[in-house]
XYZ file of C-alpha atoms in Angstrom:
539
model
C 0.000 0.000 0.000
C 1.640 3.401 -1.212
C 2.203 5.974 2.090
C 2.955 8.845 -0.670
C 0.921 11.897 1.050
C -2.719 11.937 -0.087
C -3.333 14.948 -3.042
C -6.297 15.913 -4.409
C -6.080 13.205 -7.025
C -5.906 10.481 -4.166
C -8.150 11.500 -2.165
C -12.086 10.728 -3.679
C -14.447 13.743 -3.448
C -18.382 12.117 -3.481
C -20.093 14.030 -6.296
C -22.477 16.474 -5.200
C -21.310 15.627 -2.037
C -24.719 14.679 0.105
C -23.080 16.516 3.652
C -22.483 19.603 1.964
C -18.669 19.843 1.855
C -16.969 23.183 1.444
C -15.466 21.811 -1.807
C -14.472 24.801 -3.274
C -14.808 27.551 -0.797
C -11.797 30.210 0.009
C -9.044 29.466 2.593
C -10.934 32.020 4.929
C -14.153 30.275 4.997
C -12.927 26.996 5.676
C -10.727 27.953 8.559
C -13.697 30.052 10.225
C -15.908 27.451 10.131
C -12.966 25.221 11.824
C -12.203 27.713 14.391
C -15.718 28.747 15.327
C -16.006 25.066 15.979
C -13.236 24.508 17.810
C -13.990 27.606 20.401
C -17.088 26.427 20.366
C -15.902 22.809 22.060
C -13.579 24.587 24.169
C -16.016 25.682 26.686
C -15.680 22.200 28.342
C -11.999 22.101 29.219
C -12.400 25.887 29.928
C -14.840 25.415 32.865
C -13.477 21.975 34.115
C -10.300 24.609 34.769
C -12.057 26.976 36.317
C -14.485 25.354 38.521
C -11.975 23.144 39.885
C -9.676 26.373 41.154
C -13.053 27.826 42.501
C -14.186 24.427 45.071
C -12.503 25.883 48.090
C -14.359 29.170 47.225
C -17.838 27.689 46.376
C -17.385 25.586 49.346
C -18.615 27.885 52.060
C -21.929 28.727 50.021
C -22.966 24.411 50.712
C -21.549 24.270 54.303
C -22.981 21.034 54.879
C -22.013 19.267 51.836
C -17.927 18.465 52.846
C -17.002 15.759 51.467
C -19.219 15.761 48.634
C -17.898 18.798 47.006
C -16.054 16.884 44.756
C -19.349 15.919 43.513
C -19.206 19.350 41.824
C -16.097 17.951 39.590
C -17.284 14.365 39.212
C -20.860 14.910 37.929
C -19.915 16.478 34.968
C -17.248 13.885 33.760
C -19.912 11.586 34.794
C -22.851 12.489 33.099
C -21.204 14.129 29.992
C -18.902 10.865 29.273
C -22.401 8.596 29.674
C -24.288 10.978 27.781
C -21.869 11.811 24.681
C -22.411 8.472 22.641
C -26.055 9.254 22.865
C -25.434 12.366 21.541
C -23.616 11.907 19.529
C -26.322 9.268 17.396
C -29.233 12.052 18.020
C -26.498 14.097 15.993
C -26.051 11.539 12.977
C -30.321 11.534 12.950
C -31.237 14.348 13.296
C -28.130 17.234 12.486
C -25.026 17.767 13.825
C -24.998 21.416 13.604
C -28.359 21.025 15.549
C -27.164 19.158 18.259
C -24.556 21.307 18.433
C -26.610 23.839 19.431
C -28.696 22.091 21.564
C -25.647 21.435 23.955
C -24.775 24.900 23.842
C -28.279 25.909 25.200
C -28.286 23.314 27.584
C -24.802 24.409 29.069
C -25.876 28.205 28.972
C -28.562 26.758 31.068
C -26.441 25.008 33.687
C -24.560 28.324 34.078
C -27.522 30.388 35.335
C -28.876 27.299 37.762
C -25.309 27.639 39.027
C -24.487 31.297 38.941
C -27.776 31.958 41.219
C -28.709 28.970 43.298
C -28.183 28.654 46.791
C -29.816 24.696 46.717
C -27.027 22.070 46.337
C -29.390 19.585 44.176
C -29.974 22.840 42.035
C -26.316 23.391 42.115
C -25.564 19.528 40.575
C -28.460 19.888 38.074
C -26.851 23.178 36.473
C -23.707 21.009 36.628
C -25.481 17.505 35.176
C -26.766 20.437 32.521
C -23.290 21.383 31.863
C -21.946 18.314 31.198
C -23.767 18.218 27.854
C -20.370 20.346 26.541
C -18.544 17.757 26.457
C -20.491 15.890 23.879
C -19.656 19.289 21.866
C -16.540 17.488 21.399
C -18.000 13.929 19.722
C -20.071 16.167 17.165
C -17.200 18.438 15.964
C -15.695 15.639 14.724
C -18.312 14.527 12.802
C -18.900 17.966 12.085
C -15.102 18.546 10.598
C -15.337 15.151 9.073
C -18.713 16.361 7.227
C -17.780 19.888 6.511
C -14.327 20.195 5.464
C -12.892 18.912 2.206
C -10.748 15.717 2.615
C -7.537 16.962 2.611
C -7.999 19.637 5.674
C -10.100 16.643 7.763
C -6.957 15.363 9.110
C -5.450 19.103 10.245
C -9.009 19.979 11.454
C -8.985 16.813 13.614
C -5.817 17.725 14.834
C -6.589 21.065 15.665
C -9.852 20.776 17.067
C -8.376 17.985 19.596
C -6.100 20.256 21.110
C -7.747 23.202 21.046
C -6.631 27.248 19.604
C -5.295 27.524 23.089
C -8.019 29.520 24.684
C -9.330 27.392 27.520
C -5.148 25.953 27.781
C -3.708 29.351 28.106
C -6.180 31.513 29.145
C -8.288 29.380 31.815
C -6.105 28.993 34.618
C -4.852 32.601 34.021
C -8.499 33.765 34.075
C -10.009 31.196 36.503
C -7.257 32.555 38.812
C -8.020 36.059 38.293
C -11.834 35.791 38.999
C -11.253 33.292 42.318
C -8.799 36.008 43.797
C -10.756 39.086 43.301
C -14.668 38.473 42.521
C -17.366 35.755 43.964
C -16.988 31.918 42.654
C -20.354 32.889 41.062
C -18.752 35.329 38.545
C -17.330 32.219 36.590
C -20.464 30.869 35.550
C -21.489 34.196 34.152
C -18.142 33.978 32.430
C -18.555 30.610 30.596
C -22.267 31.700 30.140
C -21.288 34.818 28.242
C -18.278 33.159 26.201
C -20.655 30.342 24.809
C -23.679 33.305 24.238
C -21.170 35.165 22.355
C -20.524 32.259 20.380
C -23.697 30.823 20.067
C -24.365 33.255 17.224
C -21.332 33.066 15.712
C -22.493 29.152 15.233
C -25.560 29.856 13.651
C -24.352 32.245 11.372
C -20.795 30.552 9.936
C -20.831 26.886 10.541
C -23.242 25.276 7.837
C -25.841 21.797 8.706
C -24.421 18.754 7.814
C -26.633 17.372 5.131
C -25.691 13.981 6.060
C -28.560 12.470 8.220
C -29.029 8.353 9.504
C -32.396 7.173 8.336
C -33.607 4.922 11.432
C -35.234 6.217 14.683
C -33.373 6.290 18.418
C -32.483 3.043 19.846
C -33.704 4.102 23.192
C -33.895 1.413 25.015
C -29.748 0.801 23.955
C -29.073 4.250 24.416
C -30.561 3.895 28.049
C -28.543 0.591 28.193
C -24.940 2.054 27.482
C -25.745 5.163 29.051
C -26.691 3.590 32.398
C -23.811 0.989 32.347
C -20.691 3.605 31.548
C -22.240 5.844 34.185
C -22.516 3.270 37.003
C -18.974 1.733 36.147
C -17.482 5.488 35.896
C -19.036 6.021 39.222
C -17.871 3.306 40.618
C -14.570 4.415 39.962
C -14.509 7.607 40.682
C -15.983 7.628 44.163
C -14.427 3.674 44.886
C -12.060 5.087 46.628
C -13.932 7.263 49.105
C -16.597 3.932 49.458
C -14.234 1.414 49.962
C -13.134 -0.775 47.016
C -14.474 -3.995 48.076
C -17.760 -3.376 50.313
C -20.880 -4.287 48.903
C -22.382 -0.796 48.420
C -19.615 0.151 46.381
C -19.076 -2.581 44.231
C -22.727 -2.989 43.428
C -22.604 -0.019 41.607
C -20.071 -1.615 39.536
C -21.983 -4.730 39.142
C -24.962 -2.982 37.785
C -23.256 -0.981 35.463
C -21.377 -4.161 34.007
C -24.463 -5.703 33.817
C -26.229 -3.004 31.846
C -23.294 -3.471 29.501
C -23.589 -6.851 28.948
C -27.639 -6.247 28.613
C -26.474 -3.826 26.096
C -24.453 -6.514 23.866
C -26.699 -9.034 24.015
C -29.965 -6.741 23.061
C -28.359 -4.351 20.291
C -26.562 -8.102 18.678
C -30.367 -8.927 18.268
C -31.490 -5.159 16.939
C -32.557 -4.493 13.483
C -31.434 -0.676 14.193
C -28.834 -0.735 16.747
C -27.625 2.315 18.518
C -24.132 0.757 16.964
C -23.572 -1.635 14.940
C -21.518 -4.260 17.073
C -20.033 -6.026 14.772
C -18.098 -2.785 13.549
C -17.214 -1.662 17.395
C -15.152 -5.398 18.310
C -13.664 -4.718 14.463
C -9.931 -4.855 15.063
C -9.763 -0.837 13.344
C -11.886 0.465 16.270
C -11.515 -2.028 19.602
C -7.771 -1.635 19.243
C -7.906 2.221 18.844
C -10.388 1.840 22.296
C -8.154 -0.364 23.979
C -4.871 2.102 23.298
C -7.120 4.822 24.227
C -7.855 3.425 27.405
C -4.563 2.837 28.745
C -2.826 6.295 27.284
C -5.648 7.917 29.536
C -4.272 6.739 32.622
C -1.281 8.499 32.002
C -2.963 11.932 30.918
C -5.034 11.968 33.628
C -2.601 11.348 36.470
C -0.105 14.048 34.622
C -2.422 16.756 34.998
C -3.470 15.729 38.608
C -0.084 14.986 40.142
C 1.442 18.704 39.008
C -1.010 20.406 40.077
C -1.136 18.808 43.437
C 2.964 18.536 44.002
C 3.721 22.426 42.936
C 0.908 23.588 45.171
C 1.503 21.813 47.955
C 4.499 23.766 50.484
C 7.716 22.945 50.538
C 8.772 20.964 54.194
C 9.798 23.779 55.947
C 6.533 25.940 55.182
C 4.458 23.173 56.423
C 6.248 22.202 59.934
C 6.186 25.868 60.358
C 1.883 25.909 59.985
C 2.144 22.420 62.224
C 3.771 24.887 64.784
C 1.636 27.435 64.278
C -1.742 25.146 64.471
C -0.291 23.567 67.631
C 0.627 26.705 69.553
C -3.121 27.998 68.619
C -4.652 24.733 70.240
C -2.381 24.856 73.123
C -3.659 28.381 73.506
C -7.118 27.462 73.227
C -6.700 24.368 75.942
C -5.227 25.826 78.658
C -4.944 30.094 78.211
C -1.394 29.961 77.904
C 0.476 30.859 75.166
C 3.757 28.983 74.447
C 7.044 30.277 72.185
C 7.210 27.960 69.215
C 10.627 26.882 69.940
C 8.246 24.775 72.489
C 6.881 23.037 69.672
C 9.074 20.541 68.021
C 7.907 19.329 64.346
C 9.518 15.979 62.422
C 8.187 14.676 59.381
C 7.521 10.802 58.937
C 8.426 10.876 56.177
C 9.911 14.076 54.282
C 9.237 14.572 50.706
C 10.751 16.789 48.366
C 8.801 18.626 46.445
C 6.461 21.814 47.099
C 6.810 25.208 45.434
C 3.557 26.913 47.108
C 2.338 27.750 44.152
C -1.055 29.584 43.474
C -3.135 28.705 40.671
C -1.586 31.395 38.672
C 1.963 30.936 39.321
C 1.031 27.244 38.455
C -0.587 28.227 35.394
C 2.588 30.424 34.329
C 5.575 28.168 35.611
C 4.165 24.633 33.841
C 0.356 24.775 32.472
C 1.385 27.040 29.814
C 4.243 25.057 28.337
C 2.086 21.616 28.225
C -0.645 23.920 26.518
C 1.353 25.501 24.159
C 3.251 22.585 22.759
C 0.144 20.165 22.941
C -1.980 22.893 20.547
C 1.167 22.973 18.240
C 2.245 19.431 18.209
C -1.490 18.596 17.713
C -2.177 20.680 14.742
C 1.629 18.670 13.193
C 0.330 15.493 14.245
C -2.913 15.832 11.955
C -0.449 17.143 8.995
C 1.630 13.780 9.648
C -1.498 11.704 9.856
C -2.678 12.661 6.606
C 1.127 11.810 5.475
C 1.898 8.914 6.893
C -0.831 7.634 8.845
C -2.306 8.447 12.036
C -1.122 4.739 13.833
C 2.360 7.083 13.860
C 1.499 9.941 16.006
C 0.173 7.517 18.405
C 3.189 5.880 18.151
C 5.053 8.559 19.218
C 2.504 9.457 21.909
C 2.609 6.619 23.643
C 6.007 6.270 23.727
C 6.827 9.820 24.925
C 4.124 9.472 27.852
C 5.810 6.081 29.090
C 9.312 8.083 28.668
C 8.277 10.936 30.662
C 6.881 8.719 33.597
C 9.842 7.179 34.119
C 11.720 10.858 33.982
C 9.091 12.288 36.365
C 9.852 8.994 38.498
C 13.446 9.241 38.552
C 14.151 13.293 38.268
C 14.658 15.585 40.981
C 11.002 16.817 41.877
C 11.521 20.494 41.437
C 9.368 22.599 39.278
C 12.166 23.645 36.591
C 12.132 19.370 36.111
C 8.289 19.165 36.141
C 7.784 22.078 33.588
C 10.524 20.500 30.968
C 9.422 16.610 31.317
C 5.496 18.440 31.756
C 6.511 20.684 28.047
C 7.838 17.026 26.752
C 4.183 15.584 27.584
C 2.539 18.074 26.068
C 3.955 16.977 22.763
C 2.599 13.764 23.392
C -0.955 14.899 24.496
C -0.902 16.950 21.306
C -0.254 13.644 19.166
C -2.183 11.334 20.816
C -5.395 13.545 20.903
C -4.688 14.642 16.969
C -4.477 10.480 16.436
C -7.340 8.475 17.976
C -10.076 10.392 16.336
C -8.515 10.436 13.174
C -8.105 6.592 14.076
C -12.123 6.437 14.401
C -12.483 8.550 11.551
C -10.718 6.054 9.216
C -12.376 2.883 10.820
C -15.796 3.887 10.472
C -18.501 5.162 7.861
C -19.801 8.836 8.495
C -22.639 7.448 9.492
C -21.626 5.589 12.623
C -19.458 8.804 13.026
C -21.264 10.348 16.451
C -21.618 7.479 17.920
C -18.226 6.133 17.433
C -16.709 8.588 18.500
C -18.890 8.760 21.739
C -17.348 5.140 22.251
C -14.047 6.833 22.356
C -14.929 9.451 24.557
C -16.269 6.792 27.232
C -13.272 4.825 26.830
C -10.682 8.131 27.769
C -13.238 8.843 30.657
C -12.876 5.448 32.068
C -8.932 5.589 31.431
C -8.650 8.688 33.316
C -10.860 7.379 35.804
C -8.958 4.028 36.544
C -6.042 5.836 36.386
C -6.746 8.570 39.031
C -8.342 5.941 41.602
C -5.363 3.621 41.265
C -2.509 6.140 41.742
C -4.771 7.694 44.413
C -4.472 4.294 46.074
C -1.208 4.582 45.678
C -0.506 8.259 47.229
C -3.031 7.153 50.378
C -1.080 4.176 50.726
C 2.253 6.419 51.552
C 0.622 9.633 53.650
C 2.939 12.026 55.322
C 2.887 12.321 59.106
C 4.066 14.937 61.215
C 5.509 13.663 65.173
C 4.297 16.849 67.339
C 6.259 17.141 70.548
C 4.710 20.066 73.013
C 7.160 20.985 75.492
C 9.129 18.005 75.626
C 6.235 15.446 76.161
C 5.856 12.202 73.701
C 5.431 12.832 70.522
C 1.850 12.829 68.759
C 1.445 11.578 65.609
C -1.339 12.989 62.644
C -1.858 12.755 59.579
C -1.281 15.581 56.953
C -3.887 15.678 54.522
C -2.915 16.061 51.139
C 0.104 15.807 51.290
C 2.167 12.487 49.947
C 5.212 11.025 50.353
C 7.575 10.841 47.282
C 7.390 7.295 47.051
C 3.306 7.797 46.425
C 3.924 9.976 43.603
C 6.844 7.998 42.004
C 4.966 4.778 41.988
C 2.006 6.640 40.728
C 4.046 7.515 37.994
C 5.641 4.138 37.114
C 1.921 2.954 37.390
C 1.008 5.373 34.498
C 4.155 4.776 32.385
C 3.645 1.190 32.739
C -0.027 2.047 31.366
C 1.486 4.115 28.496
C 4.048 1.037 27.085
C 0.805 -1.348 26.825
C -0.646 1.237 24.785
C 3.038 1.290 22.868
C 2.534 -2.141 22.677
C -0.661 -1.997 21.364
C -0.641 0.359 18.993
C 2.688 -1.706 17.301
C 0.713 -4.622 17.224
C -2.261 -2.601 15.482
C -2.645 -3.052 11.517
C -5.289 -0.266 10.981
C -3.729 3.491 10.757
C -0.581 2.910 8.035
C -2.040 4.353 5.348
C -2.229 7.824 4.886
C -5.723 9.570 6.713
C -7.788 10.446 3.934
C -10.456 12.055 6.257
C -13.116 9.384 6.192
C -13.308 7.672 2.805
C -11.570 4.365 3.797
C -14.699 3.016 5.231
């Protein structure tokens, strides 16, 4: 099979093409459409940036919620990653443009239930509401593959995976701004006003796919994989707060895998099945899932571990707010205040990392290097896929994320280390996000498009999920203690919470470049993805 890049003579143009391709149109009005879409989708990793900077602020408006704060995070990944496939179907019936729309309404929605609510159920509705952004991404694919002509699909992929850097660069810088000087409120009127200003902008420049699926909804399979990724994915991300192997956890589990396997056995037996299954266990799409499983685990614990380890204090800073805790409870015991060189601190163990960072400074000394690097790189990696293939750029993903945890491992855990090996990922984020859909784009017809590409999104959710609740095993597994002597009585040992020892971290990311070389592995073994991308017309 020639790998000579794909011209304009190689690659097949329908005639009359019935999804109303931009054949033909100017340089400028293919790249706004692409770039109106592309903000458009950004509104998802824009707020998950934001709203996860604001918790400790939004916290005091639910005082009795604790615990279940996170809820704020997890409900979104939850319902958005269960819903997308859906979505992404009702987009091959009945328009993607349309449901495009539809899940910018719903999000604009979300934002005023959270931006005014003082009700915690209201709260997690606006955010279940929300969640419908992320399906934004599912039908921009199908949108690109629709829309632009064959030889820009690739590039558009690429580009639209990683973003035009707004909600990389701008969110943390932003997010930061607004926690530090205005109410955590102020954000939702943010994202609320970006995606009205866009909205429009939509309507007017991004044309309806003509390309529509004649069969009705699938409900009851819809309901079926809907209900089983959402149970598992719940599963795993609360397991860890519920206790692994108790009953009550694991149940959830049990149901969800059972709604999956309810799923299989009812949509085999379907004249008009939600997806045909045949094509999904296919070797050119259940190998692209499988590698896109396991590369999530890495990606997700990346992003988690440098935020946590550059904004956690250094040693020193912390025994010195030990000493400053203990001296206040002292104080509060017995009326008398004591000097803190009464208050002797040792750590059990020590770690080495810590910067203090805020949000901002995190944003400046590492986010924005990933971010930069993983918009260019993906952009490249679509211009290689349509060159060589897209099986390369994941390739070369997969192989720098294993590299880098093992660096991250082994390196010195200072900041100047975590924003060079964190740059180095972000060429592999860029790749691997600018290869798997162009993956699912070559192994499937346009129209099992949306839903395909749903699958993939589900698959990345549950990566990231597993990956987070295993290396959180890991970090709980290896807490740091502090031995608090008062005056020269015994020591008294606690717990300091969130805060790890190295050891947590380093296995966490051995863990996750283990994870990355079965995706290597994988993705050798894997036939489909050596010819040049041709932006759909392969199947």
């Amino acid at each position: 099979m020639s790998t000579s890049p794909p011209t304009d003579a190689t690659i097949p143009e329908e005639p009359g093409d019935a999804t109303g391709r931009l054949d033909g149109s100017s340089p400028l009005r293919i790249f706004s459409v692409l770039a109106v879409i592309v903000l458009f989708t950004e509104v998802a990793p824009l707020q998950y940036t934001m709203i996860s900077a604001a918790l400790r602020q939004i916290a005091p408006a639910f005082p009795t919620v604790g615990a279940n704060l996170n809820w704020a995070i997890i409900i979104f990944g939850l319902i958005g990653a269960a819903a997308s496939p859906l979505i992404g179907k009702m987009s091959d019936i009945w328009g993607k443009k349309r449901m495009f729309l539809v899940c910018g309404m719903l999000f604009m929605a979300g934002c005023v239930i959270c931006a005014v609510t003082g009700s915690w159920t209201w709260f997690l509705i606006g955010r279940g509401l929300q969640a419908m952004a992320i399906a934004t991404a599912v039908i921009a694919y199908g949108l690109i593959r629709d829309l632009l002509p064959r030889r820009y699909v690739p590039i558009g992929i690429g580009v639209a995976s990683t973003g035009l850097g707004f909600s990389a660069l701008l969110a943390p810088i932003v997010g930061g701004w607004m926690v530090d000087n205005f109410s955590w409120r102020a954000i939702f009127w943010f994202l609320f006003g970006y995606t009205a200003v866009l909205f429009p902008l939509v309507m007017a420049i991004v044309p309806e796919s003509r390309l529509r699926v004649r069969e009705r909804l699938d409900i009851i399979g819809a309901v079926l994989l809907a209900g089983g990724a959402g149970l598992v994915l719940l599963y795993l991300d609360k397991g860890q707060d519920w206790g692994w192997s108790r009953p009550s956890a694991w149940g959830w589990a049990v149901a969800g895998l059972a709604l999956v396997v309810s799923f299989v056995v009812i949509e085999s037996r379907s004249r008009q099945p939600i997806m045909d299954l045949r094509l999904l266990f296919a070797p050119r799409v259940s190998m692209v899932l499988f590698v896109a499983l396991f590369a999530s685990f890495a990606i997700g614990f990346q992003n988690y571990a440098m935020g946590y380890m550059t904004q956690s204090p250094d040693q020193e800073t912390l025994k010195s707010a030990v000493v400053q805790s203990t001296l206040q409870t002292v104080q509060q015991k017995t009326g008398h205040p004591l000097p803190p060189s009464a208050v002797h601190v040792a750590l059990d163990p020590g770690y080495s990392y810590g910067n203090g960072f805020s949000l901002l400074e995190y944003a400046w000394h590492i986010a924005i290097w990933n971010a930069v690097l993983g918009m260019v790189f993906g952009a490249l990696a679509g211009v290689w896929a349509r060159r060589a293939g897209p099986r390369r750029p994941l390739l070369l993903a997969a192989a720098i994320m294993a590299a880098c945890g093992v660096t991250y491992a082994f390196l010195p855990h200072t900041w100047v280390v975590f924003t060079l090996v964190s740059a180095a990922f972000g060429i592999g984020f860029g790749a691997y996000y600018a290869a798997t859909p162009n993956l699912i784009i070559e192994a499937v017809p346009q129209e099992q498009q949306g839903v395909s590409a749903g699958m993939l999104g589900i698959m990345q959710s549950m990566g990231v999920a597993i990956g987070l609740a295993v290396a959180t095993a890991f970090l709980n597994a290896n807490p740091v203690k502090a031995q608090v002597s008062v005056a020269g009585q015994p020591p008294v040992v606690q717990e300091i919470p969130q805060v790890f020892a190295d050891r947590g971290y380093e296995v966490g990311f051995l863990f996750a470049a283990g994870a990355s070389l079965i995706a290597l592995i994988a993705a050798l073994i894997m036939r489909h993805g050596r010819a040049p991308a041709t932006g759909g017309t392969a199947h």
